[in-house]
Amino acid sequence: MQMLQAIAVGLPLTILVTILALAIGTVLAIPLVAGLRSGNRLVWLLTRGTIDLLRGIPPVVWLFILYYGVSIGALRMSALQAAVIGLGLVAAAYLAEIFRGAIGSVHQGQWEASSALGFRTGTAWGRVIGPQAWRTAIPAYTTYGIGLLKDSSIASTIGVAEIVFMSNQYARQSGEGILVFFIAAGIYILLSMPLGMLSRHLDTKMRKAVAR
Amino acid sequence: MSHTAPTKIRNVVQVRNLAKAYGDNVVLRDVSLSVPEGSVTAMIGPSGAGKSTVLRCMNLLEKPDSGEIEIDGHVINARKKISPKNLAALRRSAGMVFQHFNLFPHMTVLRNISLPQERILGRSRDEANTKTMELLTRMGLGDKADHYPARCSGGQQQRIAIARALALGPRVMLFDEPTSALDPEVGVEVLEVMKELASEGMTMVVVTHEMGFAANVSNELVVMADGCIIESGDPRQIMSDPQHERTRRFLRAVLER
């Protein structure tokens, strides 16, 4: 019980890092998608390069670069800031690809109908293309979110006191190695299962409504 | 000196010297055509002739390389900069019906027809819904308002798409092979609605393979081949006595099927 309590202290930071990184990733993915869809060759190339760079380097290295590297210079970052920003940037790159694919899956005719009816670009995106793309993106998006929940444990490497960090600390103090990490594993499963269920539920519900 | 005789019928649509190419592939060469108010123009011809392209250029779904389009007084010249305001006005004057309906699958039938009215005409939700129900009832689809498009048959979906376009009060309706994706029996439902629209005086341009419709409903037949209008005029006359060899070949092929 004491063990569980000690580990659970890390729960708020695990959730915080996950949610903030996902939020940053989602917001930053939007300009990246715009860049990937750009007709301008240079913009496309820069965006493509940024995404490949973000995805090509392991998240743990990003965290080290942000925490130890950047912190040497003028920009001082706390461990939490570095974790959230680092994981958020990597998330942006992956989510941009997910969103781009989802937007591409919306039938060309939907654009044509929007134009022919005289919708402004904003209306077409907000009412026609966006909602359909979002429905397509939901399963991949939640899958990424669940992955991110588990990847938030990488933050322990720079000293963010989340679940794995707390487990590690408790294991060292108490000498009860394996059991501590089984409990940590159990907490992750309990956190991710409802997310998966929610995603599947949303997916089937929407499919039922608009099944072709 | 130019003066208009009082009996002269206004042209709702005028297309002047339209040309378009995709790279080396020339799809339209110098196409001109006028659509008088209240008339039905049917466009026929072999696939790849450029019929749909002409139609899609009329509301700028495709941008011609050169030429001019005028709908209800709104002029767009392909060589000049197109102002968004002018484009919006032109599109507002033209309603479009697609081969594959292109209804919004994530909205109910009611929302499909009401949303554009709210956005384009600034109608309140209540006003829009009233108009929508009136149109749906007229099409015999009053009970479908709360369904999603996927739960409607193809013929129903196409009639819903017609209602969606009509709800914006267009001056001309453009139909791009409206029955080509439908079983012949179902297509009849759609053709009936179109016939009724024509009898009410709606100006229509219809790209079609339905020779019956072209012969019996249209006032003007336009035959296209290889990016050109090769023949145009009275539908029955062209069908019984085509002047152009290409027309003869096409009609023979269609009628012998």
Short mmCIF file of C-alpha atoms in Angstrom, two decimals:
data_model
loop_
_atom_site.label_atom_id
_atom_site.label_comp_id
_atom_site.label_asym_id
_atom_site.label_seq_id
_atom_site.Cartn_x
_atom_site.Cartn_y
_atom_site.Cartn_z
CA MET A 1 0.00 0.00 0.00
CA GLN A 2 2.81 2.29 0.91
CA MET A 3 4.47 1.24 -2.30
CA LEU A 4 1.42 2.11 -4.37
CA GLN A 5 1.15 5.47 -2.68
CA ALA A 6 4.78 6.25 -3.38
CA ILE A 7 4.41 5.42 -7.06
CA ALA A 8 1.06 7.17 -7.42
CA VAL A 9 2.70 10.43 -6.44
CA GLY A 10 4.10 10.40 -9.98
CA LEU A 11 0.65 10.04 -11.53
CA PRO A 12 -0.17 13.78 -11.88
CA LEU A 13 3.09 14.50 -13.73
CA THR A 14 2.64 11.53 -16.05
CA ILE A 15 -0.81 12.82 -16.98
CA LEU A 16 0.37 16.44 -17.19
CA VAL A 17 3.30 15.64 -19.48
CA THR A 18 1.08 13.50 -21.71
CA ILE A 19 -1.72 16.02 -22.02
CA LEU A 20 0.53 19.05 -22.53
CA ALA A 21 2.74 17.27 -25.08
CA LEU A 22 -0.34 16.08 -26.96
CA ALA A 23 -1.80 19.60 -26.90
CA ILE A 24 1.44 21.16 -28.15
CA GLY A 25 1.77 18.44 -30.77
CA THR A 26 -1.79 18.91 -31.99
CA VAL A 27 -1.47 22.69 -32.29
CA LEU A 28 1.96 22.57 -33.97
CA ALA A 29 0.83 19.82 -36.34
CA ILE A 30 -1.54 22.25 -38.03
CA PRO A 31 1.11 24.56 -39.56
CA LEU A 32 3.12 21.45 -40.47
CA VAL A 33 0.13 20.00 -42.36
CA ALA A 34 -0.33 23.35 -44.09
CA GLY A 35 3.35 23.22 -45.08
CA LEU A 36 3.01 19.69 -46.44
CA ARG A 37 0.00 20.73 -48.48
CA SER A 38 1.68 23.87 -49.73
CA GLY A 39 2.17 24.31 -53.44
CA ASN A 40 5.34 26.25 -52.72
CA ARG A 41 8.26 23.90 -53.25
CA LEU A 42 10.51 25.63 -50.72
CA VAL A 43 7.86 25.65 -47.98
CA TRP A 44 7.17 21.99 -48.65
CA LEU A 45 10.85 21.12 -48.50
CA LEU A 46 11.40 22.98 -45.23
CA THR A 47 8.36 21.33 -43.66
CA ARG A 48 9.35 17.90 -44.90
CA GLY A 49 12.85 18.43 -43.49
CA THR A 50 11.51 19.58 -40.13
CA ILE A 51 9.23 16.57 -39.80
CA ASP A 52 11.93 14.10 -40.77
CA LEU A 53 14.35 15.72 -38.34
CA LEU A 54 11.83 15.61 -35.49
CA ARG A 55 10.97 11.98 -36.17
CA GLY A 56 14.48 10.84 -37.02
CA ILE A 57 15.97 11.57 -33.62
CA PRO A 58 14.84 9.46 -30.63
CA PRO A 59 12.66 11.38 -28.15
CA VAL A 60 15.11 10.74 -25.32
CA VAL A 61 17.83 12.49 -27.32
CA TRP A 62 15.53 15.45 -27.93
CA LEU A 63 14.92 15.69 -24.21
CA PHE A 64 18.65 15.64 -23.47
CA ILE A 65 19.30 18.26 -26.13
CA LEU A 66 16.60 20.53 -24.76
CA TYR A 67 17.43 19.99 -21.10
CA TYR A 68 21.22 19.88 -21.08
CA GLY A 69 22.00 21.48 -24.41
CA VAL A 70 19.75 24.48 -24.63
CA SER A 71 19.91 25.06 -20.90
CA ILE A 72 23.60 25.91 -21.19
CA GLY A 73 22.73 28.91 -23.30
CA ALA A 74 20.38 31.77 -22.60
CA LEU A 75 17.31 29.58 -22.60
CA ARG A 76 16.99 27.82 -19.29
CA MET A 77 14.43 25.11 -19.19
CA SER A 78 13.14 23.14 -16.27
CA ALA A 79 13.03 19.36 -16.66
CA LEU A 80 9.26 19.51 -16.99
CA GLN A 81 9.42 22.22 -19.67
CA ALA A 82 12.05 20.31 -21.63
CA ALA A 83 9.99 17.09 -21.42
CA VAL A 84 6.73 18.72 -22.49
CA ILE A 85 8.33 20.70 -25.33
CA GLY A 86 10.52 17.82 -26.52
CA LEU A 87 7.70 15.27 -26.58
CA GLY A 88 5.35 17.91 -27.99
CA LEU A 89 7.64 18.63 -30.94
CA VAL A 90 8.05 14.96 -31.78
CA ALA A 91 4.29 14.49 -31.44
CA ALA A 92 3.69 17.40 -33.85
CA ALA A 93 5.69 15.60 -36.55
CA TYR A 94 3.80 12.31 -36.18
CA LEU A 95 0.40 13.96 -35.81
CA ALA A 96 1.06 16.08 -38.91
CA GLU A 97 1.42 12.87 -40.91
CA ILE A 98 -1.74 11.43 -39.35
CA PHE A 99 -3.73 14.57 -40.13
CA ARG A 100 -2.34 14.86 -43.63
CA GLY A 101 -3.40 11.30 -44.40
CA ALA A 102 -6.84 11.89 -42.92
CA ILE A 103 -7.36 15.08 -44.93
CA GLY A 104 -6.21 13.29 -48.06
CA SER A 105 -8.79 10.57 -47.47
CA VAL A 106 -11.66 13.05 -47.72
CA HIS A 107 -13.15 12.62 -51.17
CA GLN A 108 -12.29 15.31 -53.74
CA GLY A 109 -16.02 15.70 -54.40
CA GLN A 110 -16.46 17.19 -50.94
CA TRP A 111 -14.17 20.07 -51.90
CA GLU A 112 -15.99 20.48 -55.19
CA ALA A 113 -19.41 20.54 -53.54
CA SER A 114 -18.15 23.12 -51.02
CA SER A 115 -16.79 25.33 -53.80
CA ALA A 116 -19.84 24.93 -56.00
CA LEU A 117 -22.13 25.90 -53.12
CA GLY A 118 -19.96 28.97 -52.58
CA PHE A 119 -18.54 28.14 -49.15
CA ARG A 120 -15.59 30.24 -48.05
CA THR A 121 -12.37 28.33 -47.47
CA GLY A 122 -12.88 28.61 -43.72
CA THR A 123 -16.38 27.17 -43.89
CA ALA A 124 -15.24 24.34 -46.15
CA TRP A 125 -12.51 23.41 -43.67
CA GLY A 126 -14.55 23.92 -40.53
CA ARG A 127 -17.80 22.31 -41.61
CA VAL A 128 -17.01 19.87 -44.38
CA ILE A 129 -13.39 18.74 -44.65
CA GLY A 130 -12.27 19.13 -41.03
CA PRO A 131 -15.00 17.07 -39.37
CA GLN A 132 -14.64 14.22 -41.88
CA ALA A 133 -10.86 14.21 -41.63
CA TRP A 134 -11.07 14.26 -37.85
CA ARG A 135 -13.29 11.19 -37.83
CA THR A 136 -10.77 9.35 -39.93
CA ALA A 137 -7.92 10.53 -37.73
CA ILE A 138 -9.45 9.56 -34.37
CA PRO A 139 -8.19 5.94 -34.18
CA ALA A 140 -4.63 6.85 -35.16
CA TYR A 141 -4.75 9.94 -32.96
CA THR A 142 -5.75 8.01 -29.83
CA THR A 143 -3.23 5.32 -30.62
CA TYR A 144 -0.58 8.00 -30.70
CA GLY A 145 -1.96 9.47 -27.47
CA ILE A 146 -1.69 6.10 -25.71
CA GLY A 147 1.84 5.74 -27.04
CA LEU A 148 2.65 9.17 -25.73
CA LEU A 149 1.30 8.28 -22.29
CA LYS A 150 3.88 5.52 -22.14
CA ASP A 151 6.62 7.62 -23.76
CA SER A 152 6.08 10.27 -21.08
CA SER A 153 8.18 7.91 -18.92
CA ILE A 154 11.17 9.12 -20.93
CA ALA A 155 10.85 12.34 -18.91
CA SER A 156 12.16 10.36 -15.92
CA THR A 157 15.58 10.39 -17.56
CA ILE A 158 15.89 14.14 -17.04
CA GLY A 159 14.40 14.00 -13.55
CA VAL A 160 10.68 14.69 -14.04
CA ALA A 161 9.07 13.03 -11.04
CA GLU A 162 6.47 11.00 -12.93
CA ILE A 163 5.48 7.37 -12.40
CA VAL A 164 8.65 5.66 -13.61
CA PHE A 165 10.86 8.17 -11.79
CA MET A 166 9.00 7.58 -8.54
CA SER A 167 9.06 3.81 -9.06
CA ASN A 168 12.79 3.89 -9.63
CA GLN A 169 13.33 5.94 -6.54
CA TYR A 170 11.16 3.68 -4.40
CA ALA A 171 12.81 0.56 -5.77
CA ARG A 172 16.22 1.84 -4.83
CA GLN A 173 15.15 2.85 -1.34
CA SER A 174 13.19 -0.30 -0.52
CA GLY A 175 15.15 -2.85 -2.51
CA GLU A 176 11.86 -4.32 -3.80
CA GLY A 177 12.73 -4.15 -7.47
CA ILE A 178 10.41 -6.15 -9.64
CA LEU A 179 7.14 -5.67 -7.77
CA VAL A 180 7.44 -1.88 -7.94
CA PHE A 181 7.63 -1.96 -11.71
CA PHE A 182 4.75 -4.42 -11.97
CA ILE A 183 2.64 -1.91 -10.12
CA ALA A 184 3.85 0.89 -12.37
CA ALA A 185 2.93 -1.27 -15.38
CA GLY A 186 -0.51 -1.84 -13.89
CA ILE A 187 -1.09 1.90 -13.55
CA TYR A 188 -0.17 2.49 -17.21
CA ILE A 189 -2.56 -0.24 -18.30
CA LEU A 190 -5.36 1.20 -16.19
CA LEU A 191 -4.73 4.61 -17.74
CA SER A 192 -4.56 3.50 -21.36
CA MET A 193 -7.39 0.97 -21.44
CA PRO A 194 -10.24 3.46 -21.04
CA LEU A 195 -8.65 5.65 -23.71
CA GLY A 196 -8.62 2.76 -26.13
CA MET A 197 -12.18 1.87 -25.27
CA LEU A 198 -13.34 5.46 -25.70
CA SER A 199 -11.64 5.63 -29.09
CA ARG A 200 -13.23 2.41 -30.31
CA HIS A 201 -16.59 3.54 -29.03
CA LEU A 202 -16.38 6.88 -30.84
CA ASP A 203 -15.21 5.16 -33.97
CA THR A 204 -18.05 2.62 -34.16
CA LYS A 205 -20.61 5.26 -33.24
CA MET A 206 -19.53 7.54 -36.04
CA ARG A 207 -19.18 4.72 -38.52
CA LYS A 208 -22.72 3.66 -37.80
CA ALA A 209 -24.02 7.15 -38.45
CA VAL A 210 -22.33 7.78 -41.76
CA ALA A 211 -21.64 4.27 -43.05
CA ARG A 212 -21.51 4.28 -46.81
CA MET B 1 -25.62 51.50 -82.48
CA SER B 2 -26.89 48.68 -80.44
CA HIS B 3 -30.40 48.34 -79.16
CA THR B 4 -32.11 45.28 -77.84
CA ALA B 5 -35.39 44.24 -79.32
CA PRO B 6 -38.01 43.83 -76.61
CA THR B 7 -38.69 40.23 -77.55
CA LYS B 8 -35.08 39.16 -77.25
CA ILE B 9 -34.56 36.50 -74.63
CA ARG B 10 -31.81 37.11 -72.12
CA ASN B 11 -28.90 34.74 -71.97
CA VAL B 12 -28.34 33.56 -68.42
CA VAL B 13 -25.07 31.88 -69.30
CA GLN B 14 -22.58 32.94 -71.92
CA VAL B 15 -19.33 31.18 -72.54
CA ARG B 16 -16.90 32.87 -74.90
CA ASN B 17 -13.83 31.32 -76.49
CA LEU B 18 -13.08 28.91 -73.69
CA ALA B 19 -9.78 27.04 -73.99
CA LYS B 20 -8.09 24.67 -71.63
CA ALA B 21 -5.20 22.23 -71.72
CA TYR B 22 -3.55 19.96 -69.19
CA GLY B 23 0.03 20.17 -70.35
CA ASP B 24 0.04 18.92 -73.94
CA ASN B 25 -3.43 17.49 -73.63
CA VAL B 26 -5.85 20.02 -75.08
CA VAL B 27 -9.30 19.44 -73.58
CA LEU B 28 -11.12 22.54 -74.84
CA ARG B 29 -10.42 24.62 -77.90
CA ASP B 30 -12.37 27.78 -78.42
CA VAL B 31 -15.75 26.79 -77.03
CA SER B 32 -18.51 29.40 -77.11
CA LEU B 33 -22.08 28.88 -76.07
CA SER B 34 -25.13 30.80 -74.92
CA VAL B 35 -27.91 29.57 -72.69
CA PRO B 36 -31.13 31.59 -72.94
CA GLU B 37 -33.25 32.13 -69.87
CA GLY B 38 -35.71 29.33 -69.22
CA SER B 39 -34.12 26.96 -71.71
CA VAL B 40 -32.67 23.50 -71.25
CA THR B 41 -29.38 22.83 -72.99
CA ALA B 42 -28.26 19.23 -73.23
CA MET B 43 -24.62 18.51 -73.93
CA ILE B 44 -23.78 15.17 -75.45
CA GLY B 45 -20.76 13.60 -77.06
CA PRO B 46 -18.22 10.84 -76.57
CA SER B 47 -16.34 10.68 -73.29
CA GLY B 48 -13.29 12.88 -73.29
CA ALA B 49 -15.04 15.36 -75.55
CA GLY B 50 -14.84 18.09 -72.92
CA LYS B 51 -18.53 18.36 -71.97
CA SER B 52 -17.98 18.09 -68.25
CA THR B 53 -14.99 20.40 -68.45
CA VAL B 54 -17.12 23.11 -70.06
CA LEU B 55 -19.71 22.68 -67.32
CA ARG B 56 -17.09 22.73 -64.56
CA CYS B 57 -15.52 25.83 -66.07
CA MET B 58 -18.87 27.61 -65.92
CA ASN B 59 -18.68 27.86 -62.13
CA LEU B 60 -14.88 27.86 -62.06
CA LEU B 61 -14.48 24.42 -60.47
CA GLU B 62 -11.90 24.28 -63.20
CA LYS B 63 -10.11 27.34 -64.37
CA PRO B 64 -9.96 27.77 -68.12
CA ASP B 65 -6.67 28.92 -69.64
CA SER B 66 -8.44 31.60 -71.59
CA GLY B 67 -11.92 32.78 -72.42
CA GLU B 68 -14.76 34.42 -70.64
CA ILE B 69 -17.70 33.18 -68.62
CA GLU B 70 -20.77 35.23 -67.87
CA ILE B 71 -23.53 34.03 -65.59
CA ASP B 72 -26.42 36.33 -64.77
CA GLY B 73 -24.30 39.39 -65.54
CA HIS B 74 -21.26 38.32 -63.50
CA VAL B 75 -18.31 38.15 -65.85
CA ILE B 76 -15.09 36.28 -65.25
CA ASN B 77 -12.24 36.45 -67.69
CA ALA B 78 -9.71 33.64 -67.33
CA ARG B 79 -6.81 35.88 -68.24
CA LYS B 80 -7.62 38.52 -65.63
CA LYS B 81 -7.37 38.28 -61.89
CA ILE B 82 -10.50 36.72 -60.43
CA SER B 83 -11.88 38.68 -57.50
CA PRO B 84 -13.27 36.48 -54.71
CA LYS B 85 -16.38 38.66 -54.60
CA ASN B 86 -17.09 38.17 -58.29
CA LEU B 87 -16.42 34.45 -58.04
CA ALA B 88 -18.80 34.16 -55.09
CA ALA B 89 -21.50 36.06 -57.00
CA LEU B 90 -21.08 33.84 -60.04
CA ARG B 91 -21.22 30.65 -58.01
CA ARG B 92 -24.26 31.91 -56.19
CA SER B 93 -26.02 32.26 -59.54
CA ALA B 94 -25.23 28.71 -60.56
CA GLY B 95 -26.38 25.56 -58.78
CA MET B 96 -24.40 22.42 -59.47
CA VAL B 97 -25.40 18.76 -59.37
CA PHE B 98 -22.65 16.15 -59.57
CA GLN B 99 -22.52 12.62 -60.94
CA HIS B 100 -21.65 11.27 -57.49
CA PHE B 101 -24.03 13.58 -55.57
CA ASN B 102 -21.28 14.81 -53.21
CA LEU B 103 -23.60 15.17 -50.25
CA PHE B 104 -21.88 15.76 -46.93
CA PRO B 105 -21.87 12.28 -45.32
CA HIS B 106 -21.42 13.54 -41.76
CA MET B 107 -24.54 15.70 -41.81
CA THR B 108 -28.20 14.76 -41.85
CA VAL B 109 -30.16 15.43 -45.00
CA LEU B 110 -31.68 18.47 -43.29
CA ARG B 111 -28.27 19.94 -42.41
CA ASN B 112 -26.94 19.20 -45.89
CA ILE B 113 -29.58 21.49 -47.36
CA SER B 114 -29.88 24.05 -44.56
CA LEU B 115 -26.21 24.77 -43.84
CA PRO B 116 -25.47 26.31 -47.27
CA GLN B 117 -28.54 28.54 -46.94
CA GLU B 118 -27.31 29.77 -43.56
CA ARG B 119 -23.78 30.32 -44.81
CA ILE B 120 -24.41 31.71 -48.29
CA LEU B 121 -27.74 33.49 -47.92
CA GLY B 122 -27.48 34.37 -44.23
CA ARG B 123 -30.80 32.72 -43.44
CA SER B 124 -31.55 31.87 -39.83
CA ARG B 125 -31.63 28.20 -38.95
CA ASP B 126 -35.43 28.26 -38.74
CA GLU B 127 -35.84 29.99 -42.08
CA ALA B 128 -33.41 27.60 -43.70
CA ASN B 129 -35.09 24.53 -42.23
CA THR B 130 -38.51 25.73 -43.39
CA LYS B 131 -37.21 26.13 -46.93
CA THR B 132 -35.46 22.75 -46.72
CA MET B 133 -38.60 20.95 -45.61
CA GLU B 134 -40.59 22.62 -48.35
CA LEU B 135 -38.12 21.38 -50.97
CA LEU B 136 -37.85 17.89 -49.49
CA THR B 137 -41.61 17.54 -49.37
CA ARG B 138 -41.83 18.62 -52.99
CA MET B 139 -39.34 15.90 -53.89
CA GLY B 140 -41.28 13.33 -51.88
CA LEU B 141 -38.45 13.05 -49.36
CA GLY B 142 -40.01 14.78 -46.37
CA ASP B 143 -39.47 11.69 -44.19
CA LYS B 144 -35.72 11.64 -44.93
CA ALA B 145 -34.82 14.92 -43.23
CA ASP B 146 -33.21 13.33 -40.19
CA HIS B 147 -31.46 10.52 -42.04
CA TYR B 148 -27.83 10.52 -43.01
CA PRO B 149 -27.21 10.45 -46.77
CA ALA B 150 -25.74 6.94 -46.58
CA ARG B 151 -29.13 5.63 -45.52
CA CYS B 152 -30.78 6.99 -48.65
CA SER B 153 -30.80 5.31 -52.06
CA GLY B 154 -28.76 6.77 -54.92
CA GLY B 155 -31.83 8.28 -56.54
CA GLN B 156 -32.85 9.85 -53.26
CA GLN B 157 -29.35 11.20 -52.69
CA GLN B 158 -29.33 12.83 -56.10
CA ARG B 159 -32.70 14.45 -55.46
CA ILE B 160 -31.38 15.70 -52.12
CA ALA B 161 -28.36 17.14 -53.95
CA ILE B 162 -30.74 18.90 -56.37
CA ALA B 163 -32.70 20.28 -53.41
CA ARG B 164 -29.47 21.51 -51.81
CA ALA B 165 -28.57 23.47 -54.94
CA LEU B 166 -32.11 24.77 -55.48
CA ALA B 167 -32.34 26.02 -51.92
CA LEU B 168 -29.87 28.78 -52.77
CA GLY B 169 -32.13 30.14 -55.50
CA PRO B 170 -29.78 29.78 -58.48
CA ARG B 171 -30.47 31.40 -61.86
CA VAL B 172 -29.18 28.34 -63.67
CA MET B 173 -28.74 24.71 -62.71
CA LEU B 174 -25.72 22.82 -64.00
CA PHE B 175 -26.03 19.03 -64.11
CA ASP B 176 -22.90 16.94 -64.61
CA GLU B 177 -24.08 13.48 -65.71
CA PRO B 178 -26.66 13.40 -62.93
CA THR B 179 -27.91 9.89 -63.69
CA SER B 180 -24.69 8.17 -64.78
CA ALA B 181 -24.01 6.68 -61.35
CA LEU B 182 -27.56 5.37 -60.99
CA ASP B 183 -29.38 2.25 -62.10
CA PRO B 184 -31.62 3.10 -65.05
CA GLU B 185 -34.77 2.57 -62.98
CA VAL B 186 -33.52 4.86 -60.25
CA GLY B 187 -32.30 7.41 -62.75
CA VAL B 188 -35.89 7.89 -63.85
CA GLU B 189 -36.77 9.41 -60.45
CA VAL B 190 -34.07 11.99 -60.97
CA LEU B 191 -35.03 12.68 -64.58
CA GLU B 192 -38.63 13.25 -63.48
CA VAL B 193 -37.51 15.91 -61.02
CA MET B 194 -35.38 17.53 -63.72
CA LYS B 195 -38.28 17.48 -66.16
CA GLU B 196 -40.46 19.18 -63.60
CA LEU B 197 -37.81 21.83 -62.98
CA ALA B 198 -37.59 22.48 -66.70
CA SER B 199 -41.36 22.84 -66.99
CA GLU B 200 -41.25 25.42 -64.20
CA GLY B 201 -38.91 27.51 -66.34
CA MET B 202 -35.58 26.79 -64.65
CA THR B 203 -32.62 27.45 -66.92
CA MET B 204 -30.60 24.26 -67.13
CA VAL B 205 -27.41 22.93 -68.66
CA VAL B 206 -27.24 19.16 -68.60
CA VAL B 207 -24.27 17.01 -69.53
CA THR B 208 -25.85 13.65 -70.16
CA HIS B 209 -25.90 10.33 -71.92
CA GLU B 210 -29.70 10.12 -71.59
CA MET B 211 -30.77 10.50 -75.20
CA GLY B 212 -34.44 10.38 -74.24
CA PHE B 213 -34.03 13.36 -71.96
CA ALA B 214 -31.96 15.20 -74.55
CA ALA B 215 -34.57 14.59 -77.24
CA ASN B 216 -37.71 15.22 -75.22
CA VAL B 217 -36.84 17.80 -72.60
CA SER B 218 -34.02 19.94 -73.95
CA ASN B 219 -34.57 22.91 -76.26
CA GLU B 220 -31.02 23.01 -77.45
CA LEU B 221 -28.63 20.20 -78.11
CA VAL B 222 -24.90 20.73 -78.07
CA VAL B 223 -22.72 17.98 -79.52
CA MET B 224 -19.09 18.01 -78.49
CA ALA B 225 -16.10 16.01 -79.66
CA ASP B 226 -12.37 16.50 -79.18
CA GLY B 227 -12.75 19.70 -77.19
CA CYS B 228 -14.98 21.44 -79.72
CA ILE B 229 -18.67 21.99 -80.25
CA ILE B 230 -19.21 20.25 -83.55
CA GLU B 231 -22.92 20.79 -83.84
CA SER B 232 -25.68 22.55 -81.96
CA GLY B 233 -29.32 23.36 -82.45
CA ASP B 234 -32.75 21.78 -82.26
CA PRO B 235 -32.39 18.37 -80.58
CA ARG B 236 -34.83 16.44 -82.73
CA GLN B 237 -33.42 17.87 -85.90
CA ILE B 238 -29.85 16.96 -84.97
CA MET B 239 -30.86 13.50 -83.89
CA SER B 240 -32.83 12.78 -87.05
CA ASP B 241 -30.50 14.54 -89.43
CA PRO B 242 -27.02 15.10 -88.03
CA GLN B 243 -24.87 17.30 -90.24
CA HIS B 244 -21.51 16.18 -88.98
CA GLU B 245 -19.97 12.78 -89.57
CA ARG B 246 -18.68 12.67 -85.98
CA THR B 247 -22.22 13.30 -84.68
CA ARG B 248 -23.58 10.53 -86.88
CA ARG B 249 -21.01 8.10 -85.57
CA PHE B 250 -21.70 9.04 -81.97
CA LEU B 251 -25.47 8.83 -82.30
CA ARG B 252 -25.22 5.49 -84.06
CA ALA B 253 -23.07 4.14 -81.26
CA VAL B 254 -25.43 5.41 -78.55
CA LEU B 255 -28.64 4.35 -80.21
CA GLU B 256 -27.46 0.88 -81.17
CA ARG B 257 -26.60 0.02 -77.60
#
